[in-house]
Amino acid sequence: MILSVALLVPWATGAVLVALDGRRRAVGWLAVAVLAATFALLAVLTAQVLAGGSQEVVTGGWPPGVGIVLHADMLGVVFALLSVLVLLAATTHEVLAGIEERVFPGLVLLLAGGLTGLFLTGDVFNFYVFFELAMTASYVLTAYGGGRRQLRAAMVFTAVNLLGSFIFLLSVAGTYRVTGTLTMLDVGERMAVVDPNAALLIATGFFIAFSVKLGLFPFHFWLPTVYAGSSPAVAAILSGAVANIGAYGLLRFGPTMFPAQLRLVAAAIVVLGAVSLIYGAVLAVARGDVAESLAYSAIGQVGYVLVALGVGGPVGLTAAVVYSAVNALNKTLLFLAAGIRGPLVAGAFAVGALSVAGVPPAAGFVGKLEMFRAGIVVGSVPLIVLLTLGSGLSLVYMFQMYQRAFWRAPAPAGPASPLPLRLLTTAVALLVLVAGVWPEPLLAASGRAAEGLLPGAAG
């Protein structure tokens, strides 16, 4: 019941609010309330999955294979909970700052519904449907503000991601052609007897589509323009919630549906992740603008997720889930903090910076620790050296950003940002600290999520 309601609430409310004037504070706060309710429902669902295992519902009373299959396992609920939390923080930020366009609250709720649906579906085609619904809302949100930079960012984002969506749809068609099913668990079983060349081609198509969404090198070319050109709240949504589609897709489709193909190209995936990690970090060091540095940092940080995926096994997959969650929180905090000024902001930004660099007690330390643990378990000295180099570069560019934003910045031209905005950013910073000081819930959930991805795991 909760599984269906958690999906229905944001969709039904979003369909109504998109027709209302979101610039009215009452409409904005209603959207915040709906996101908070959705987050509460997902938190209850997460507790149920932790206690009793995965849940599955076929909507409308249809038999499996005909109706929409909703499937909640630990990986799905972790990503759904995380994404709605990011949307809640970004929407609250925008309501406090003053919403500029009438459709913003409704679009965010529709995006929440799309993201929740794709994280909690057990069917490849329904994943694509929710995927497109979420991306359609994202295309419009990218133009939020209506300025020249925002419109340019929206055009780039839409063009590139439509190409990624087309490649994804071709891969969905190929999957059905060779397996005769689109249920994720069934695809994983039948793919074992499919022609290896066909299976590898389909897996490559999915990998490209998700890499485009995630902004991995060499599919990253759109990301700096879009992240740097968007408003702070939209940049937080794109980097902290929408990018989760790519991370989740790689984790869900790789080990579950294409385990043999993933093992075959594991070394290449680690190399590609390493290149993304170093490339993003070096470009972040070289940039002089905070927003651009954060954008290139996003390219480097998702490289860690790809490296962990390539390492594989319980330790590697756990590290990938942990780092995906931590990275989403970090980027949300940093983009929101970069857009405001006044007391408390510098401290909040410093927490995010330390987290990206992997300095305790911030949550990023836990993510880096899991990555190093994966490197030690597989006994890879080059991987440990890579992680050390990446952490060092992260510390350098985050220190540079902090200097530009808070030490060397000229005196502010206007008053400090409203206190509620600064308190919200501080609250997100405290969450990042709490996740670092008390990491057990995140580690436990990530470990359970990784177990569900391993061959032979039940649903």
Tab-separated table of N, CA, C and O in Angstrom, residues 213-258:
chain	number	residue	atom	x	y	z
A	213	LYS	N	23.645	10.594	-18.588
A	213	LYS	CA	22.878	11.188	-17.495
A	213	LYS	C	23.788	11.553	-16.329
A	213	LYS	O	23.585	12.567	-15.651
A	214	LEU	N	24.790	10.711	-16.090
A	214	LEU	CA	25.667	10.908	-14.940
A	214	LEU	C	26.746	11.947	-15.208
A	214	LEU	O	27.276	12.560	-14.273
A	215	GLY	N	27.079	12.172	-16.474
A	215	GLY	CA	28.123	13.133	-16.816
A	215	GLY	C	29.519	12.561	-16.709
A	215	GLY	O	30.480	13.277	-16.419
A	216	LEU	N	29.658	11.257	-16.932
A	216	LEU	CA	30.970	10.624	-16.893
A	216	LEU	C	31.798	11.008	-18.113
A	216	LEU	O	31.270	11.209	-19.200
A	217	PHE	N	33.107	11.096	-17.951
A	217	PHE	CA	33.997	11.258	-19.086
A	217	PHE	C	33.931	9.994	-19.938
A	217	PHE	O	33.960	8.892	-19.401
A	218	PRO	N	33.812	10.058	-21.275
A	218	PRO	CA	33.858	11.230	-22.149
A	218	PRO	C	32.472	11.732	-22.562
A	218	PRO	O	32.331	12.363	-23.594
A	219	PHE	N	31.444	11.451	-21.736
A	219	PHE	CA	30.075	11.877	-22.060
A	219	PHE	C	29.690	13.108	-21.236
A	219	PHE	O	28.508	13.383	-21.036
A	220	HIS	N	30.684	13.855	-20.800
A	220	HIS	CA	30.497	14.922	-19.837
A	220	HIS	C	30.316	16.300	-20.453
A	220	HIS	O	30.038	17.257	-19.730
A	221	PHE	N	30.502	16.435	-21.765
A	221	PHE	CA	30.669	17.751	-22.390
A	221	PHE	C	29.524	18.714	-22.121
A	221	PHE	O	29.700	19.926	-22.157
A	222	TRP	N	28.345	18.205	-21.827
A	222	TRP	CA	27.194	19.063	-21.568
A	222	TRP	C	27.165	19.593	-20.143
A	222	TRP	O	26.561	20.640	-19.864
A	223	LEU	N	27.806	18.880	-19.224
A	223	LEU	CA	27.580	19.115	-17.800
A	223	LEU	C	28.069	20.479	-17.297
A	223	LEU	O	27.318	21.176	-16.594
A	224	PRO	N	29.302	20.922	-17.613
A	224	PRO	CA	29.732	22.230	-17.085
A	224	PRO	C	28.828	23.379	-17.500
A	224	PRO	O	28.501	24.250	-16.688
A	225	THR	N	28.424	23.390	-18.767
A	225	THR	CA	27.549	24.460	-19.249
A	225	THR	C	26.230	24.476	-18.497
A	225	THR	O	25.718	25.535	-18.110
A	226	VAL	N	25.660	23.298	-18.258
A	226	VAL	CA	24.338	23.201	-17.626
A	226	VAL	C	24.408	23.521	-16.139
A	226	VAL	O	23.625	24.337	-15.626
A	227	TYR	N	25.325	22.898	-15.410
A	227	TYR	CA	25.406	23.121	-13.972
A	227	TYR	C	25.785	24.567	-13.652
A	227	TYR	O	25.213	25.184	-12.747
A	228	ALA	N	26.771	25.110	-14.386
A	228	ALA	CA	27.209	26.482	-14.118
A	228	ALA	C	26.184	27.508	-14.578
A	228	ALA	O	26.118	28.614	-14.029
A	229	GLY	N	25.361	27.160	-15.570
A	229	GLY	CA	24.389	28.100	-16.107
A	229	GLY	C	23.041	28.073	-15.417
A	229	GLY	O	22.210	28.938	-15.662
A	230	SER	N	22.807	27.094	-14.557
A	230	SER	CA	21.514	26.973	-13.876
A	230	SER	C	21.508	27.747	-12.569
A	230	SER	O	22.563	28.072	-12.012
A	231	SER	N	20.321	28.020	-12.067
A	231	SER	CA	20.200	28.658	-10.758
A	231	SER	C	20.676	27.676	-9.690
A	231	SER	O	20.712	26.456	-9.923
A	232	PRO	N	21.062	28.160	-8.492
A	232	PRO	CA	21.578	27.254	-7.458
A	232	PRO	C	20.631	26.106	-7.111
A	232	PRO	O	21.068	24.962	-6.970
A	233	ALA	N	19.336	26.397	-6.985
A	233	ALA	CA	18.390	25.337	-6.626
A	233	ALA	C	18.296	24.292	-7.727
A	233	ALA	O	18.255	23.083	-7.458
A	234	VAL	N	18.265	24.730	-8.984
A	234	VAL	CA	18.169	23.785	-10.100
A	234	VAL	C	19.465	22.990	-10.228
A	234	VAL	O	19.441	21.780	-10.488
A	235	ALA	N	20.611	23.643	-10.039
A	235	ALA	CA	21.883	22.922	-10.083
A	235	ALA	C	21.930	21.852	-9.000
A	235	ALA	O	22.431	20.741	-9.225
A	236	ALA	N	21.393	22.166	-7.818
A	236	ALA	CA	21.332	21.174	-6.743
A	236	ALA	C	20.423	20.008	-7.124
A	236	ALA	O	20.743	18.843	-6.866
A	237	ILE	N	19.298	20.314	-7.772
A	237	ILE	CA	18.375	19.261	-8.206
A	237	ILE	C	19.030	18.369	-9.258
A	237	ILE	O	18.947	17.135	-9.197
A	238	LEU	N	19.686	18.984	-10.224
A	238	LEU	CA	20.297	18.207	-11.306
A	238	LEU	C	21.435	17.331	-10.793
A	238	LEU	O	21.557	16.167	-11.180
A	239	SER	N	22.280	17.895	-9.937
A	239	SER	CA	23.454	17.152	-9.472
A	239	SER	C	23.139	16.205	-8.327
A	239	SER	O	23.790	15.158	-8.193
A	240	GLY	N	22.149	16.549	-7.495
A	240	GLY	CA	21.852	15.735	-6.327
A	240	GLY	C	20.715	14.767	-6.491
A	240	GLY	O	20.596	13.809	-5.708
A	241	ALA	N	19.850	14.968	-7.494
A	241	ALA	CA	18.695	14.085	-7.675
A	241	ALA	C	18.654	13.466	-9.069
A	241	ALA	O	18.612	12.240	-9.209
A	242	VAL	N	18.671	14.307	-10.119
A	242	VAL	CA	18.548	13.782	-11.484
A	242	VAL	C	19.748	12.910	-11.848
A	242	VAL	O	19.609	11.880	-12.508
A	243	ALA	N	20.946	13.306	-11.407
A	243	ALA	CA	22.139	12.505	-11.709
A	243	ALA	C	22.065	11.114	-11.093
A	243	ALA	O	22.755	10.189	-11.548
A	244	ASN	N	21.220	10.962	-10.073
A	244	ASN	CA	21.065	9.638	-9.455
A	244	ASN	C	20.509	8.611	-10.432
A	244	ASN	O	20.677	7.396	-10.225
A	245	ILE	N	19.829	9.080	-11.485
A	245	ILE	CA	19.329	8.149	-12.501
A	245	ILE	C	20.491	7.366	-13.094
A	245	ILE	O	20.420	6.141	-13.258
A	246	GLY	N	21.582	8.068	-13.409
A	246	GLY	CA	22.732	7.401	-13.996
A	246	GLY	C	23.392	6.437	-13.042
A	246	GLY	O	23.714	5.297	-13.403
A	247	ALA	N	23.627	6.877	-11.797
A	247	ALA	CA	24.278	6.015	-10.814
A	247	ALA	C	23.425	4.786	-10.516
A	247	ALA	O	23.921	3.649	-10.491
A	248	TYR	N	22.129	5.008	-10.306
A	248	TYR	CA	21.232	3.888	-10.021
A	248	TYR	C	21.138	2.946	-11.217
A	248	TYR	O	21.157	1.718	-11.054
A	249	GLY	N	21.046	3.503	-12.418
A	249	GLY	CA	20.928	2.666	-13.609
A	249	GLY	C	22.132	1.765	-13.794
A	249	GLY	O	21.994	0.572	-14.107
A	250	LEU	N	23.334	2.313	-13.591
A	250	LEU	CA	24.539	1.494	-13.724
A	250	LEU	C	24.551	0.381	-12.682
A	250	LEU	O	24.931	-0.765	-12.981
A	251	LEU	N	24.143	0.702	-11.458
A	251	LEU	CA	24.143	-0.303	-10.400
A	251	LEU	C	23.044	-1.342	-10.606
A	251	LEU	O	23.254	-2.536	-10.370
A	252	ARG	N	21.891	-0.906	-11.038
A	252	ARG	CA	20.762	-1.827	-11.209
A	252	ARG	C	20.927	-2.709	-12.437
A	252	ARG	O	20.753	-3.929	-12.375
A	253	PHE	N	21.280	-2.122	-13.554
A	253	PHE	CA	21.317	-2.873	-14.808
A	253	PHE	C	22.583	-3.723	-14.919
A	253	PHE	O	22.536	-4.814	-15.470
A	254	GLY	N	23.715	-3.221	-14.423
A	254	GLY	CA	24.963	-3.954	-14.571
A	254	GLY	C	24.981	-5.274	-13.836
A	254	GLY	O	24.902	-6.353	-14.450
A	255	PRO	N	25.057	-5.275	-12.495
A	255	PRO	CA	25.123	-6.541	-11.764
A	255	PRO	C	23.871	-7.401	-11.880
A	255	PRO	O	23.957	-8.636	-11.827
A	256	THR	N	22.701	-6.789	-12.052
A	256	THR	CA	21.447	-7.551	-12.067
A	256	THR	C	21.141	-8.160	-13.423
A	256	THR	O	20.787	-9.342	-13.525
A	257	MET	N	21.284	-7.373	-14.492
A	257	MET	CA	20.857	-7.817	-15.817
A	257	MET	C	22.007	-8.253	-16.711
A	257	MET	O	21.824	-9.100	-17.592
A	258	PHE	N	23.189	-7.692	-16.501
A	258	PHE	CA	24.327	-7.997	-17.378
A	258	PHE	C	25.570	-8.359	-16.562
A	258	PHE	O	26.648	-7.767	-16.750
